[in-house]
Coordinates of C-alpha atoms in Angstrom, one line a residue:
Chain A
X1 CA -70.8 -68.0 -8.1
X2 CA -73.0 -64.7 -8.3
X3 CA -73.6 -62.8 -11.0
X4 CA -75.4 -59.0 -11.3
X5 CA -78.6 -59.6 -10.9
X6 CA -80.9 -58.0 -13.2
X7 CA -82.7 -53.9 -13.5
X8 CA -85.7 -54.6 -11.3
X9 CA -88.7 -52.1 -13.5
X10 CA -90.5 -50.1 -11.9
X11 CA -93.0 -52.1 -12.9
X12 CA -92.7 -55.0 -11.2
X13 CA -91.2 -53.3 -8.2
X14 CA -94.9 -51.7 -7.9
X15 CA -96.2 -54.9 -8.1
X16 CA -94.1 -56.7 -5.1
X17 CA -95.4 -53.4 -3.3
X18 CA -98.6 -54.0 -4.0
X19 CA -98.1 -57.6 -3.4
X20 CA -96.7 -56.7 -0.2
X21 CA -100.0 -54.8 0.8
X22 CA -101.1 -58.2 1.6
X23 CA -98.3 -59.8 2.3
X24 CA -100.1 -61.7 5.6
X25 CA -103.2 -62.7 3.3
X26 CA -102.1 -66.3 4.1
X27 CA -100.6 -65.2 7.5
X28 CA -100.6 -69.5 9.4
X29 CA -99.2 -70.7 12.4
X30 CA -97.4 -73.4 10.3
X31 CA -95.7 -71.4 7.6
X32 CA -96.0 -67.9 9.1
X33 CA -96.2 -65.1 6.4
X34 CA -94.2 -67.9 4.1
X35 CA -96.7 -67.7 1.5
X36 CA -96.8 -64.0 1.4
X37 CA -93.2 -63.7 1.0
X38 CA -93.4 -66.2 -2.1
X39 CA -96.6 -64.2 -3.3
X40 CA -94.4 -60.9 -2.8
X41 CA -91.7 -62.0 -4.2
X42 CA -93.2 -63.9 -7.5
X43 CA -92.8 -60.8 -9.7
X44 CA -89.3 -60.3 -9.5
X45 CA -88.6 -64.6 -10.1
X46 CA -89.9 -64.4 -13.1
X47 CA -86.2 -62.4 -14.2
X48 CA -84.7 -65.8 -12.9
X49 CA -83.0 -67.6 -16.1
X50 CA -85.9 -70.1 -17.6
X51 CA -88.8 -67.3 -17.2
X52 CA -92.0 -68.0 -15.3
X53 CA -91.8 -71.6 -14.4
X54 CA -88.6 -72.4 -15.5
X55 CA -86.4 -74.2 -13.2
X56 CA -84.6 -71.5 -10.9
X57 CA -87.9 -70.3 -10.6
X58 CA -90.0 -72.8 -9.3
X59 CA -86.7 -73.9 -7.1
X60 CA -86.7 -70.4 -5.3
X61 CA -90.7 -69.7 -5.3
X62 CA -90.5 -73.4 -3.2
X63 CA -87.7 -71.8 -1.1
X64 CA -89.2 -68.2 -0.3
X65 CA -92.5 -70.1 0.0
X66 CA -91.1 -72.1 3.4
X67 CA -91.9 -70.8 7.5
X68 CA -90.9 -67.1 7.7
X69 CA -91.7 -64.4 10.1
X70 CA -91.2 -60.8 11.0
X71 CA -92.9 -57.4 11.1
X72 CA -94.6 -57.1 8.2
X73 CA -93.5 -53.6 7.1
X74 CA -90.8 -54.8 7.9
X75 CA -91.0 -57.5 5.7
X76 CA -90.4 -55.3 2.3
X77 CA -86.5 -55.6 3.3
X78 CA -86.6 -59.6 3.5
X79 CA -88.4 -59.3 0.1
X80 CA -86.1 -57.3 -1.0
X81 CA -82.9 -58.5 0.2
X82 CA -84.0 -62.0 -1.3
X83 CA -85.3 -60.7 -5.0
X84 CA -81.5 -59.7 -4.9
X85 CA -80.4 -63.0 -3.6
X86 CA -82.0 -65.2 -5.8
X87 CA -81.6 -63.1 -9.3
X88 CA -77.7 -62.7 -8.1
X89 CA -77.9 -66.4 -8.2
X90 CA -76.6 -66.3 -4.1
X91 CA -75.4 -69.3 -2.7
X92 CA -78.3 -71.4 -1.0
X93 CA -76.9 -72.0 2.6
X94 CA -76.7 -67.9 2.6
X95 CA -80.1 -67.0 1.6
X96 CA -81.6 -70.2 4.2
X97 CA -78.9 -68.1 7.0
X98 CA -80.5 -65.1 5.8
X99 CA -84.1 -65.8 6.3
X100 CA -83.3 -67.4 9.4
X101 CA -81.4 -64.9 11.4
X102 CA -83.7 -61.6 9.5
X103 CA -87.3 -63.0 11.2
X104 CA -86.2 -62.0 14.6
X105 CA -84.3 -58.2 13.9
X106 CA -87.0 -57.2 11.2
X107 CA -89.8 -58.6 13.7
X108 CA -87.8 -56.5 16.4
X109 CA -87.3 -53.3 14.8
X110 CA -90.4 -53.3 13.2
X111 CA -92.4 -54.2 16.3
X112 CA -90.2 -51.2 18.8
X113 CA -90.4 -49.2 15.8
X114 CA -94.2 -49.1 14.5
X115 CA -96.2 -51.0 17.5
X116 CA -94.3 -49.6 20.6
X117 CA -94.0 -45.9 19.2
X118 CA -95.0 -45.0 15.8
X119 CA -99.1 -46.4 16.1
X120 CA -99.9 -45.4 19.7
X121 CA -98.2 -42.1 18.9
X122 CA -100.7 -41.8 15.7
X123 CA -103.3 -42.9 18.6
X124 CA -102.7 -40.2 20.8
X125 CA -102.8 -37.8 18.7
X126 CA -105.8 -38.6 17.1
X127 CA -107.3 -38.5 20.3
X128 CA -105.6 -35.3 21.5
X129 CA -107.7 -34.0 17.6
X130 CA -110.5 -35.6 18.5
X131 CA -110.3 -33.3 22.0
X132 CA -109.3 -30.6 20.7
X133 CA -113.3 -30.4 19.8
X134 CA -112.4 -31.9 16.0
X135 CA -115.1 -32.8 13.3
X136 CA -114.9 -37.1 12.8
X137 CA -113.5 -36.5 8.9
X138 CA -110.9 -34.7 10.8
X139 CA -110.1 -36.8 13.2
X140 CA -109.9 -40.1 11.1
X141 CA -108.4 -38.4 8.9
X142 CA -105.7 -36.1 10.8
X143 CA -105.2 -40.6 12.2
X144 CA -104.8 -41.7 8.5
X145 CA -103.1 -39.7 7.0
X146 CA -100.3 -39.4 9.2
X147 CA -99.8 -43.1 10.5
X148 CA -99.9 -44.0 6.9
X149 CA -97.4 -41.7 5.7
X150 CA -95.1 -43.3 8.0
X151 CA -96.6 -46.8 6.9
X152 CA -96.3 -46.4 3.0
X153 CA -92.9 -45.1 3.4
X154 CA -91.4 -47.7 5.6
X155 CA -92.6 -50.5 3.0
X156 CA -91.3 -48.5 0.6
X157 CA -87.9 -47.9 1.7
X158 CA -87.8 -51.2 2.6
X159 CA -88.2 -52.5 -0.6
X160 CA -85.7 -50.0 -2.2
X161 CA -83.0 -50.9 0.1
X162 CA -83.2 -54.4 0.7
X163 CA -83.0 -54.1 -3.2
X164 CA -80.0 -52.3 -2.6
X165 CA -77.8 -53.9 0.0
X166 CA -78.8 -57.5 -0.8
X167 CA -78.0 -59.9 1.8
X168 CA -76.2 -57.4 3.6
X169 CA -78.7 -55.1 4.6
X170 CA -77.7 -55.4 8.3
X171 CA -76.0 -51.8 8.4
X172 CA -79.4 -50.2 7.1
X173 CA -80.8 -50.9 10.1
X174 CA -78.5 -49.0 12.2
X175 CA -79.7 -46.2 10.5
X176 CA -80.8 -43.4 13.7
X177 CA -84.6 -43.6 12.6
X178 CA -84.4 -47.3 14.0
X179 CA -82.1 -46.6 17.0
X180 CA -83.4 -44.1 18.4
X181 CA -86.3 -43.1 16.5
X182 CA -88.2 -45.3 19.3
X183 CA -87.1 -43.7 22.4
X184 CA -88.1 -40.3 19.8
X185 CA -91.5 -41.3 18.7
X186 CA -91.6 -43.0 22.9
X187 CA -91.3 -39.3 24.0
X188 CA -93.1 -37.7 21.5
X189 CA -96.1 -40.1 22.0
X190 CA -96.0 -39.4 26.6
X191 CA -96.0 -35.6 25.9
X192 CA -98.8 -36.0 23.5
X193 CA -100.5 -38.8 25.3
X194 CA -100.4 -36.2 28.5
X195 CA -102.2 -33.6 26.9
X196 CA -104.0 -35.8 25.0
X197 CA -106.4 -37.9 27.9
X198 CA -107.6 -35.4 30.1
X199 CA -109.2 -33.3 26.4
X200 CA -110.9 -36.5 25.1
X201 CA -112.1 -37.8 28.4
X202 CA -113.8 -33.9 29.2
X203 CA -115.1 -34.3 25.9
X204 CA -116.0 -38.3 25.3
X205 CA -117.7 -37.6 29.0
X206 CA -119.2 -33.9 28.3
X207 CA -118.4 -33.7 31.8
X208 CA -117.0 -30.5 34.1
X209 CA -113.4 -29.9 35.0
X210 CA -113.8 -31.6 38.8
X211 CA -115.7 -34.7 36.7
X212 CA -112.8 -35.1 34.3
X213 CA -110.6 -35.0 37.7
X214 CA -112.5 -37.7 39.5
X215 CA -113.2 -40.0 36.2
X216 CA -108.8 -39.4 35.3
X217 CA -107.7 -40.1 39.4
X218 CA -110.0 -42.9 39.7
X219 CA -108.8 -44.0 36.1
X220 CA -105.2 -43.1 37.6
X221 CA -105.4 -45.7 40.2
X222 CA -106.1 -48.3 37.8
X223 CA -103.7 -47.7 35.3
X224 CA -101.4 -48.2 38.8
X225 CA -102.8 -51.8 40.2
X226 CA -102.6 -52.8 35.9
X227 CA -99.1 -51.7 36.3
X228 CA -98.0 -53.3 39.5
X229 CA -98.9 -56.8 37.5
X230 CA -95.9 -56.3 35.3
X231 CA -98.2 -56.7 31.9
X232 CA -99.7 -59.9 33.0
X233 CA -103.1 -58.7 33.0
X234 CA -104.8 -57.6 29.9
X235 CA -107.0 -54.4 30.9
X236 CA -109.5 -54.9 28.1
X237 CA -110.2 -58.4 29.8
X238 CA -110.5 -57.5 33.2
X239 CA -112.4 -54.1 32.0
X240 CA -114.8 -56.5 30.4
X241 CA -115.2 -58.9 33.2
X242 CA -116.4 -55.6 35.5
X243 CA -118.5 -54.2 33.0
X244 CA -120.5 -57.1 32.4
X245 CA -120.7 -57.5 36.9
X246 CA -121.7 -53.6 36.4
X247 CA -124.4 -54.1 33.4
X248 CA -125.6 -56.9 35.6
X249 CA -125.7 -55.1 38.3
X250 CA -127.6 -52.0 37.0
X251 CA -130.4 -54.4 35.7
X252 CA -131.0 -56.5 38.9
X253 CA -130.4 -53.4 41.8
X254 CA -133.3 -51.1 42.2
Chain B
X1 CA -135.1 -46.7 12.9
X2 CA -132.2 -48.8 11.4
X3 CA -133.2 -50.5 8.2
X4 CA -132.0 -53.8 6.2
X5 CA -129.9 -51.7 4.0
X6 CA -128.5 -50.2 7.2
X7 CA -127.8 -53.5 8.4
X8 CA -125.7 -54.3 5.2
X9 CA -124.0 -50.9 5.2
X10 CA -122.9 -51.6 8.5
X11 CA -121.6 -55.5 7.8
X12 CA -119.7 -54.2 4.6
X13 CA -117.8 -51.3 6.8
X14 CA -117.2 -54.0 9.8
X15 CA -116.1 -56.4 7.8
X16 CA -113.7 -54.9 5.5
X17 CA -112.1 -53.0 9.0
X18 CA -111.5 -56.6 10.2
X19 CA -109.6 -57.2 7.6
X20 CA -107.7 -54.7 7.3
X21 CA -106.3 -56.0 11.3
X22 CA -103.8 -58.6 9.9
X23 CA -104.5 -59.5 6.1
X24 CA -105.0 -56.3 3.4
X25 CA -103.5 -53.5 3.7
X26 CA -102.9 -52.6 7.5
X27 CA -103.7 -49.1 7.4
X28 CA -105.3 -48.8 10.6
X29 CA -108.8 -48.7 9.5
X30 CA -109.5 -51.2 11.4
X31 CA -108.4 -49.0 14.5
X32 CA -111.7 -48.6 17.0
X33 CA -111.4 -44.8 16.6
X34 CA -111.9 -45.2 12.5
X35 CA -113.5 -48.0 12.3
X36 CA -116.8 -46.7 14.7
X37 CA -116.9 -43.3 13.4
X38 CA -117.1 -45.0 9.8
X39 CA -120.2 -47.7 11.2
X40 CA -121.8 -44.8 13.1
X41 CA -121.3 -42.0 10.3
X42 CA -123.3 -45.0 8.0
X43 CA -126.1 -44.5 10.5
X44 CA -125.8 -41.1 9.9
X45 CA -124.1 -40.5 13.3
X46 CA -120.2 -39.9 12.9
X47 CA -119.8 -37.6 15.9
X48 CA -121.6 -40.3 18.4
X49 CA -118.9 -42.9 16.3
X50 CA -116.3 -40.6 16.7
X51 CA -116.9 -40.4 20.7
X52 CA -117.6 -44.4 21.2
X53 CA -114.7 -44.5 18.9
X54 CA -112.3 -42.7 21.3
X55 CA -112.8 -44.7 24.5
X56 CA -112.3 -47.9 22.5
X57 CA -109.0 -46.5 21.3
X58 CA -107.8 -46.2 24.7
X59 CA -108.3 -49.9 25.3
X60 CA -106.7 -50.7 21.8
X61 CA -103.9 -48.3 23.1
X62 CA -102.8 -52.0 25.4
X63 CA -102.5 -54.0 21.9
X64 CA -99.5 -54.7 20.6
X65 CA -100.2 -56.9 17.9
X66 CA -97.5 -59.5 17.8
X67 CA -97.1 -62.2 15.5
X68 CA -98.4 -65.3 16.5
X69 CA -100.0 -63.7 19.7
X70 CA -103.5 -63.3 20.7
X71 CA -104.8 -59.8 20.6
X72 CA -108.2 -58.4 20.4
X73 CA -109.3 -57.4 16.4
X74 CA -110.8 -53.7 16.9
X75 CA -111.8 -53.8 13.6
X76 CA -115.1 -55.2 13.8
X77 CA -115.2 -54.7 17.5
X78 CA -115.7 -50.4 16.9
X79 CA -118.5 -50.7 14.3
X80 CA -120.1 -53.2 16.8
X81 CA -120.1 -50.5 20.2
X82 CA -121.1 -47.4 17.8
X83 CA -123.8 -49.1 16.3
X84 CA -125.0 -49.8 20.3
X85 CA -124.4 -46.4 20.6
X86 CA -126.2 -45.2 18.0
X87 CA -129.3 -47.5 18.9
X88 CA -129.5 -46.9 22.7
X89 CA -129.2 -42.8 22.0
X90 CA -126.6 -40.9 23.4
X91 CA -128.3 -39.6 26.8
X92 CA -129.4 -43.1 27.5
X93 CA -128.2 -43.9 30.6
X94 CA -125.9 -46.8 30.4
X95 CA -125.7 -46.4 26.4
X96 CA -122.0 -45.6 26.7
X97 CA -121.1 -48.4 29.1
X98 CA -123.4 -51.3 26.8
X99 CA -121.7 -50.4 23.4
X100 CA -118.4 -50.2 25.3
X101 CA -119.6 -53.8 26.9
X102 CA -120.6 -54.9 23.7
X103 CA -117.4 -53.6 21.8
X104 CA -115.1 -55.5 24.0
X105 CA -116.7 -58.5 24.0
X106 CA -116.5 -58.4 20.2
X107 CA -112.9 -57.4 19.8
X108 CA -112.0 -60.8 22.8
X109 CA -114.7 -63.0 19.5
X110 CA -112.9 -61.3 16.7
X111 CA -109.5 -62.6 18.9
X112 CA -110.9 -66.1 19.3
X113 CA -111.6 -66.0 15.7
X114 CA -108.3 -64.9 14.5
X115 CA -106.8 -68.4 15.5
X116 CA -109.7 -70.4 14.1
X117 CA -108.7 -68.4 10.3
X118 CA -105.3 -69.0 11.2
X119 CA -105.4 -72.7 11.7
X120 CA -108.0 -73.1 8.6
X121 CA -105.2 -71.7 6.4
X122 CA -102.6 -73.9 8.2
X123 CA -104.6 -76.8 7.1
X124 CA -105.3 -75.9 3.3
X125 CA -101.0 -75.4 3.4
X126 CA -100.9 -78.7 4.5
X127 CA -103.1 -80.0 1.8
X128 CA -101.0 -77.7 -0.9
X129 CA -97.8 -78.7 0.8
X130 CA -96.3 -81.1 -2.3
X131 CA -97.7 -78.3 -4.4
X132 CA -96.2 -75.5 -2.4
X133 CA -92.9 -77.7 -2.2
X134 CA -92.1 -77.5 -6.2
X135 CA -92.3 -74.1 -6.1
X136 CA -96.3 -73.9 -7.7
X137 CA -97.1 -70.4 -8.5
X138 CA -101.0 -71.6 -9.0
X139 CA -100.5 -73.0 -5.1
X140 CA -99.0 -69.6 -3.9
X141 CA -101.9 -68.0 -5.0
X142 CA -104.3 -70.3 -4.3
X143 CA -103.6 -70.5 -0.3
X144 CA -103.1 -66.6 0.0
X145 CA -106.1 -65.7 -2.1
X146 CA -108.0 -68.3 0.2
X147 CA -107.1 -66.7 2.7
X148 CA -108.0 -63.5 2.0
X149 CA -111.1 -65.1 1.6
X150 CA -111.0 -66.7 4.7
X151 CA -110.2 -64.1 6.8
X152 CA -113.6 -61.9 5.0
X153 CA -115.6 -64.5 6.0
X154 CA -114.4 -64.4 9.1
X155 CA -115.1 -60.9 9.6
X156 CA -118.4 -61.5 8.1
X157 CA -119.3 -63.6 11.1
X158 CA -117.3 -61.9 14.3
X159 CA -119.3 -58.2 12.5
X160 CA -122.7 -60.3 12.0
X161 CA -122.4 -62.1 15.2
X162 CA -121.7 -59.0 17.0
X163 CA -124.4 -56.9 15.5
X164 CA -127.2 -59.3 16.1
X165 CA -126.4 -59.0 19.8
X166 CA -126.2 -55.2 19.2
X167 CA -129.7 -55.0 17.3
X168 CA -131.4 -58.3 20.6
X169 CA -130.4 -57.2 23.4
X170 CA -129.4 -52.9 23.8
X171 CA -132.8 -51.9 23.8
X172 CA -134.0 -54.8 26.4
X173 CA -131.3 -54.2 28.5
X174 CA -131.0 -50.6 28.4
X175 CA -134.8 -50.1 29.2
X176 CA -134.1 -52.4 32.4
X177 CA -130.9 -50.1 33.5
X178 CA -131.3 -48.6 36.9
X179 CA -128.3 -46.6 37.2
X180 CA -128.3 -43.1 37.0
X181 CA -127.5 -41.6 33.7
X182 CA -123.6 -39.2 35.3
X183 CA -122.6 -42.9 37.0
X184 CA -123.1 -45.0 34.3
X185 CA -121.3 -43.1 31.8
X186 CA -117.9 -43.1 34.3
X187 CA -117.7 -46.9 34.4
X188 CA -116.4 -47.2 31.2
X189 CA -114.3 -43.5 30.8
X190 CA -112.3 -45.0 34.6
X191 CA -111.8 -48.0 32.8
X192 CA -110.7 -47.0 29.0
X193 CA -108.4 -44.5 31.2
X194 CA -107.0 -47.1 33.4
X195 CA -106.3 -49.3 30.6
X196 CA -104.7 -46.7 28.8
X197 CA -102.4 -44.6 30.8
X198 CA -101.3 -48.2 32.1
X199 CA -100.0 -49.2 28.5
X200 CA -99.1 -45.7 27.7
X201 CA -96.8 -45.7 31.4
X202 CA -95.6 -49.3 30.1
X203 CA -94.6 -47.9 27.0
X204 CA -93.1 -44.8 28.6
X205 CA -90.9 -45.7 31.3
X206 CA -88.3 -47.9 29.2
X207 CA -87.4 -44.8 27.4
X208 CA -87.0 -42.7 30.6
X209 CA -90.2 -40.7 29.1
X210 CA -92.4 -40.4 32.1
X211 CA -91.0 -37.2 33.2
X212 CA -92.8 -36.2 29.7
X213 CA -95.7 -37.8 30.3
X214 CA -95.8 -35.8 33.6
X215 CA -95.4 -32.6 31.4
X216 CA -98.0 -33.5 29.0
X217 CA -100.2 -34.1 31.9
X218 CA -100.0 -30.4 33.2
X219 CA -100.5 -29.1 29.7
X220 CA -103.4 -31.1 29.1
X221 CA -105.3 -30.5 32.3
X222 CA -105.0 -26.5 32.1
X223 CA -105.9 -26.5 28.8
X224 CA -108.9 -28.8 30.2
X225 CA -109.5 -25.9 32.5
X226 CA -109.2 -23.5 30.7
X227 CA -111.7 -24.6 27.8
Chain C
X1 CA -79.4 -59.4 39.4
X2 CA -79.8 -63.2 38.3
X3 CA -81.0 -63.7 34.7
X4 CA -84.7 -63.1 35.0
X5 CA -86.4 -66.0 32.1
X6 CA -84.5 -68.7 30.0
X7 CA -86.5 -69.0 26.9
X8 CA -86.4 -71.1 23.9
X9 CA -87.3 -69.5 21.0
X10 CA -86.2 -69.9 17.4
X11 CA -86.2 -66.6 16.1
X12 CA -84.5 -65.7 19.1
X13 CA -84.6 -61.9 19.1
X14 CA -87.6 -60.6 18.1
X15 CA -90.6 -57.9 19.0
X16 CA -92.1 -60.6 21.7
X17 CA -88.9 -60.5 23.4
X18 CA -87.9 -56.7 23.2
X19 CA -91.0 -55.2 23.9
X20 CA -92.7 -57.7 25.4
X21 CA -90.8 -59.1 27.3
X22 CA -88.2 -56.3 27.9
X23 CA -90.9 -54.3 29.1
X24 CA -92.4 -56.2 31.8
X25 CA -89.8 -57.5 33.1
X26 CA -87.4 -54.0 32.1
X27 CA -84.2 -56.0 30.4
X28 CA -81.6 -54.4 30.3
X29 CA -79.9 -57.5 28.8
X30 CA -80.2 -60.4 25.9
X31 CA -77.3 -63.5 26.0
X32 CA -78.4 -65.2 22.9
X33 CA -76.7 -68.8 22.6
X34 CA -76.2 -69.9 19.4
X35 CA -73.4 -71.6 18.1
X36 CA -73.9 -70.8 14.5
X37 CA -74.8 -66.8 15.4
X38 CA -72.1 -66.8 17.1
X39 CA -69.4 -68.3 14.0
X40 CA -71.0 -65.7 11.4
X41 CA -70.5 -62.1 12.0
X42 CA -72.9 -61.3 9.5
X43 CA -76.0 -62.5 11.8
X44 CA -74.7 -61.4 14.9
X45 CA -74.5 -57.9 13.2
X46 CA -77.8 -58.7 12.2
X47 CA -78.8 -59.5 15.3
X48 CA -77.3 -56.6 17.5
X49 CA -79.1 -54.7 14.7
X50 CA -82.7 -56.0 16.1
X51 CA -81.6 -55.4 19.6
X52 CA -82.8 -51.6 20.8
X53 CA -80.0 -49.2 22.0
X54 CA -81.4 -49.0 26.0
X55 CA -80.6 -52.7 26.2
X56 CA -77.0 -55.3 25.6
X57 CA -76.7 -58.0 23.2
X58 CA -74.2 -61.3 24.3
X59 CA -73.6 -63.2 21.5
X60 CA -72.8 -66.8 23.2
X61 CA -71.9 -70.4 22.0
X62 CA -73.0 -72.8 24.2
X63 CA -69.5 -73.6 25.9
X64 CA -68.9 -70.2 26.4
X65 CA -72.0 -68.7 28.2
X66 CA -71.4 -71.6 30.9
X67 CA -68.4 -69.9 31.9
X68 CA -69.7 -66.4 31.8
X69 CA -73.1 -67.1 33.5
X70 CA -72.0 -65.7 37.3
X71 CA -71.0 -62.8 35.1
X72 CA -74.2 -62.2 33.8
X73 CA -76.1 -63.2 36.8
X74 CA -74.0 -60.6 38.5
X75 CA -74.9 -57.6 36.7
X76 CA -77.1 -55.0 37.8
X77 CA -80.2 -55.1 34.9
X78 CA -81.9 -57.7 34.5
X79 CA -81.3 -60.5 31.4
X80 CA -82.6 -62.9 29.8
X81 CA -81.2 -66.1 27.4
X82 CA -82.2 -67.4 24.5
X83 CA -81.7 -70.5 22.8
X84 CA -83.1 -71.1 19.4
X85 CA -84.1 -74.7 20.1
X86 CA -84.7 -77.5 22.9
X87 CA -81.5 -79.4 22.7
X88 CA -78.8 -76.3 23.4
X89 CA -81.1 -75.5 26.2
X90 CA -81.2 -78.7 27.6
X91 CA -77.6 -78.8 27.3
X92 CA -77.7 -75.6 29.6
X93 CA -79.3 -76.9 32.3
X94 CA -77.0 -80.2 32.1
X95 CA -74.0 -77.7 32.6
X96 CA -75.8 -75.4 35.1
X97 CA -77.6 -76.4 37.9
X98 CA -78.6 -73.1 38.8
X99 CA -81.3 -72.4 35.4
X100 CA -84.4 -73.3 37.7
X101 CA -87.3 -72.6 35.0
X102 CA -87.2 -72.7 31.0
X103 CA -89.7 -70.4 29.1
X104 CA -91.1 -71.7 25.7
X105 CA -91.8 -69.1 23.7
X106 CA -91.6 -69.8 20.3
X107 CA -90.8 -73.0 18.1
X108 CA -92.8 -73.2 15.0
X109 CA -93.6 -75.8 12.8
X110 CA -91.1 -78.1 10.7
X111 CA -91.8 -81.6 8.8
X112 CA -92.1 -83.9 12.1
X113 CA -93.8 -81.5 14.7
X114 CA -96.9 -81.1 15.9
X115 CA -99.3 -78.2 16.6
X116 CA -99.3 -77.9 20.4
X117 CA -99.9 -74.0 20.8
X118 CA -100.1 -71.3 17.9
X119 CA -96.5 -70.6 19.2
X120 CA -95.1 -74.3 19.9
X121 CA -94.8 -77.1 17.8
X122 CA -92.9 -80.3 19.0
X123 CA -91.8 -83.3 17.5
X124 CA -91.8 -87.0 19.6
X125 CA -87.9 -86.0 19.8
X126 CA -88.3 -82.5 21.6
X127 CA -91.1 -83.7 23.7
X128 CA -88.1 -86.4 25.2
X129 CA -85.9 -83.3 25.2
X130 CA -88.5 -81.8 27.1
X131 CA -89.1 -83.9 29.3
X132 CA -85.5 -84.2 30.1
X133 CA -85.2 -81.2 31.0
X134 CA -88.0 -81.5 33.6
X135 CA -86.4 -84.7 35.3
X136 CA -84.0 -81.7 36.4
X137 CA -86.2 -80.3 38.8
X138 CA -86.4 -77.4 36.3
X139 CA -90.0 -75.7 36.0
X140 CA -91.2 -76.1 32.2
X141 CA -93.8 -73.9 30.9
X142 CA -94.9 -72.3 27.7
X143 CA -95.9 -68.7 27.8
X144 CA -94.9 -66.2 24.6
X145 CA -95.9 -63.2 26.2
X146 CA -96.6 -62.0 29.8
X147 CA -100.2 -61.4 29.5
X148 CA -100.9 -64.8 28.1
X149 CA -101.9 -68.3 29.7
X150 CA -98.8 -70.1 31.0
X151 CA -99.4 -73.4 29.5
X152 CA -97.6 -76.2 32.3
X153 CA -95.6 -79.0 30.0
X154 CA -97.7 -81.7 30.9
X155 CA -100.4 -80.1 28.3
X156 CA -97.9 -79.3 26.0
X157 CA -96.9 -82.7 26.2
X158 CA -100.7 -84.6 26.0
X159 CA -101.2 -82.2 22.7
X160 CA -101.6 -78.8 24.4
X161 CA -104.3 -77.4 26.0
X162 CA -108.1 -78.5 25.3

C-alpha cells in the first residue's frame, strides 16, 4: 500500500542536486551508475520511517545501489522518481521494474538530446565564435555559458519532474523538447557548423581564402571517405596514425 | 622557459579537466577548446591554446560518450596539446602537427586509463558487495569518494605522462622537422576538417539536415572571403 | 529491406542503439522482443518515449515476433531487433532460421556472471546458450558500437580478449 510521500525540503533537494553533479563518481562496469544513484538519493531516504540507518532506509539504499545506467543528466529524473517511490512505500516489484525499464529510455533521450545535439551545437557555436575572431576568454565563456545553461536546467528539471510524477514519469519525456528538440538542435547545429568550419579554418591556418579552400576541399574528401565507413572507423585513430607517419617522414626526408 | 611551477599548474589544470570528463560536473571544461585554452593561459599564451583547442575540438565532434563504450578523453589531451604547441612555438614548422599528434595520443591513453579506472572501481564494489547489499551508507559513500579520488589519480597519471612526452620530445622532434611551415600546418587542419565534417554529416543526415549544412557552408564561405 | 541487426542488449532501446547504430545503419524501425515489456503498458510507453520520432517501435512477444518477421523484413527501411537476454534470442534463432548473425551489445553484471568485455558479463548458462545459437550456423559477435572492435564468440567464451 502506498502512502503520501513527505515533502522534500529545499535543503534536501539542493543536497540531492549537488550529489547528482558527481553521479558518475563511482562509475564501474558492474553496477554502472547504480552506486551514484544511491549516493544522490540518500539525503531523501533519510525521510523514511525510522530515519537514517533505519530498516526502511537501509533496504531502500541497498536497492538503489544496484546496477543502473542512463544518461547522467537525465538520471536526475530517475533519482526524483525513485525518491518519491521509496518515500511513498511503493510496491517493491514496481520499483525494480522501473529501475530496469528506465535505463534504456533515459539513456536514449539524453544521448540524443545532449551528446548528439546540444553538445555538438555548443561546440560549433564556440568554433564560430573563434572563427569570428573572439578572444580566448570570450570563446570559452560562450561555450561553457551556453552549454551549462542547458545542462543545469536539464538536471534541475529532471529532479523536479521525477519527484512530482514519481514512477509515472513517462509522459514527461514526451514533451516537444525531447521529441522534436534533437531534430531542431541538429538543424541549427548543421547551419552553425557550415558557417563555423571555414571561418575557424581561416583563423587556425592564418591562410588566404584559397588556402582554406584547399584545406577544406581535401578535408571534405576525407570526410566522404570516413562517411563511407558508416561510423565503423574512428577518425581520430586514423588521424593519429597518419600524423605519426607524416611526423616520421618529416624527420627522415630531406 | 617553462619552470616547475608551470608544470605543476599544468598538471593541476589537466587533472581537473580530466576529472570533469566523467566523475565530477561534466560541465565540459574537459572539451579541448576549453582545456587547451586554460592550459596555454597558465603559460601566458591563451591565444595559442585556443588555436590548438579549436583544431582538437573538430576531432572531439566525433566523440559520443555513451555509457560503457570506449571513447577518447579530451580533458588532459587538450592541456598537453596546448603545452606542446607553446613549447614548439606558433611559427615553428610542424608545431601544430606535433601538438595535435601528442594530443590525440594522450586522448587515446586517457581512453585506456578510463577502462582501467572503471575496472578498479568494480573491484572495490566487489569488495564492498556485502555492505552495499545491506544498505550501508558508509559503503556507498566510500565507494563513491574512492571512485572520484581514483579518477583524479588517473587524470594525474595521464597528464603527467602527456606533459613529460611534450617536454621531452617537442624540441628534439621539431629541430629535425624538414617539412616547410605551410605544408606541415595543413596536415592537422585537413585531418581535423575531415573528422569534424564527417561527424557533422553523420548527425545531420538522419535528421534531414544536410541542406541546412550546405546553406551554412555557403554563408561561411562568403563570410570568410569577405573577411 | 530485411532486419539489419539482431542484438542482445539488456537496456533494449538506449543511446547506443538509437544514435550509435541508428545513425550508422540509418534505422527506420526497432523491434523490441520482451514478454514482460509487452505485457506492461507503462513500460511500452516508457520505451516508446525513448525511441526517436523518426523511428517506429514495435513491441512484440517471443511468439508474436516470429509470425511478424516476414512483415518486418518486407519493409522499405532498415530495422534492428532487440532482446534483453540471450535465451530469448536463442528461442528466436530456433524459430526463425533466417537469422544468420547475432550481435551481443550489452549483457551486464549480475551475481554468477563474469567479465568478458566492459559491456559483456556471462554466466556458464549464458556461455552454453551462446554456443547453442552458434551451433545453428549463426555468427555471434560482440560489439557495442559500430566504431568499436568486433569480438568473436570464441574470444568471449574463452574469457574475453587478451
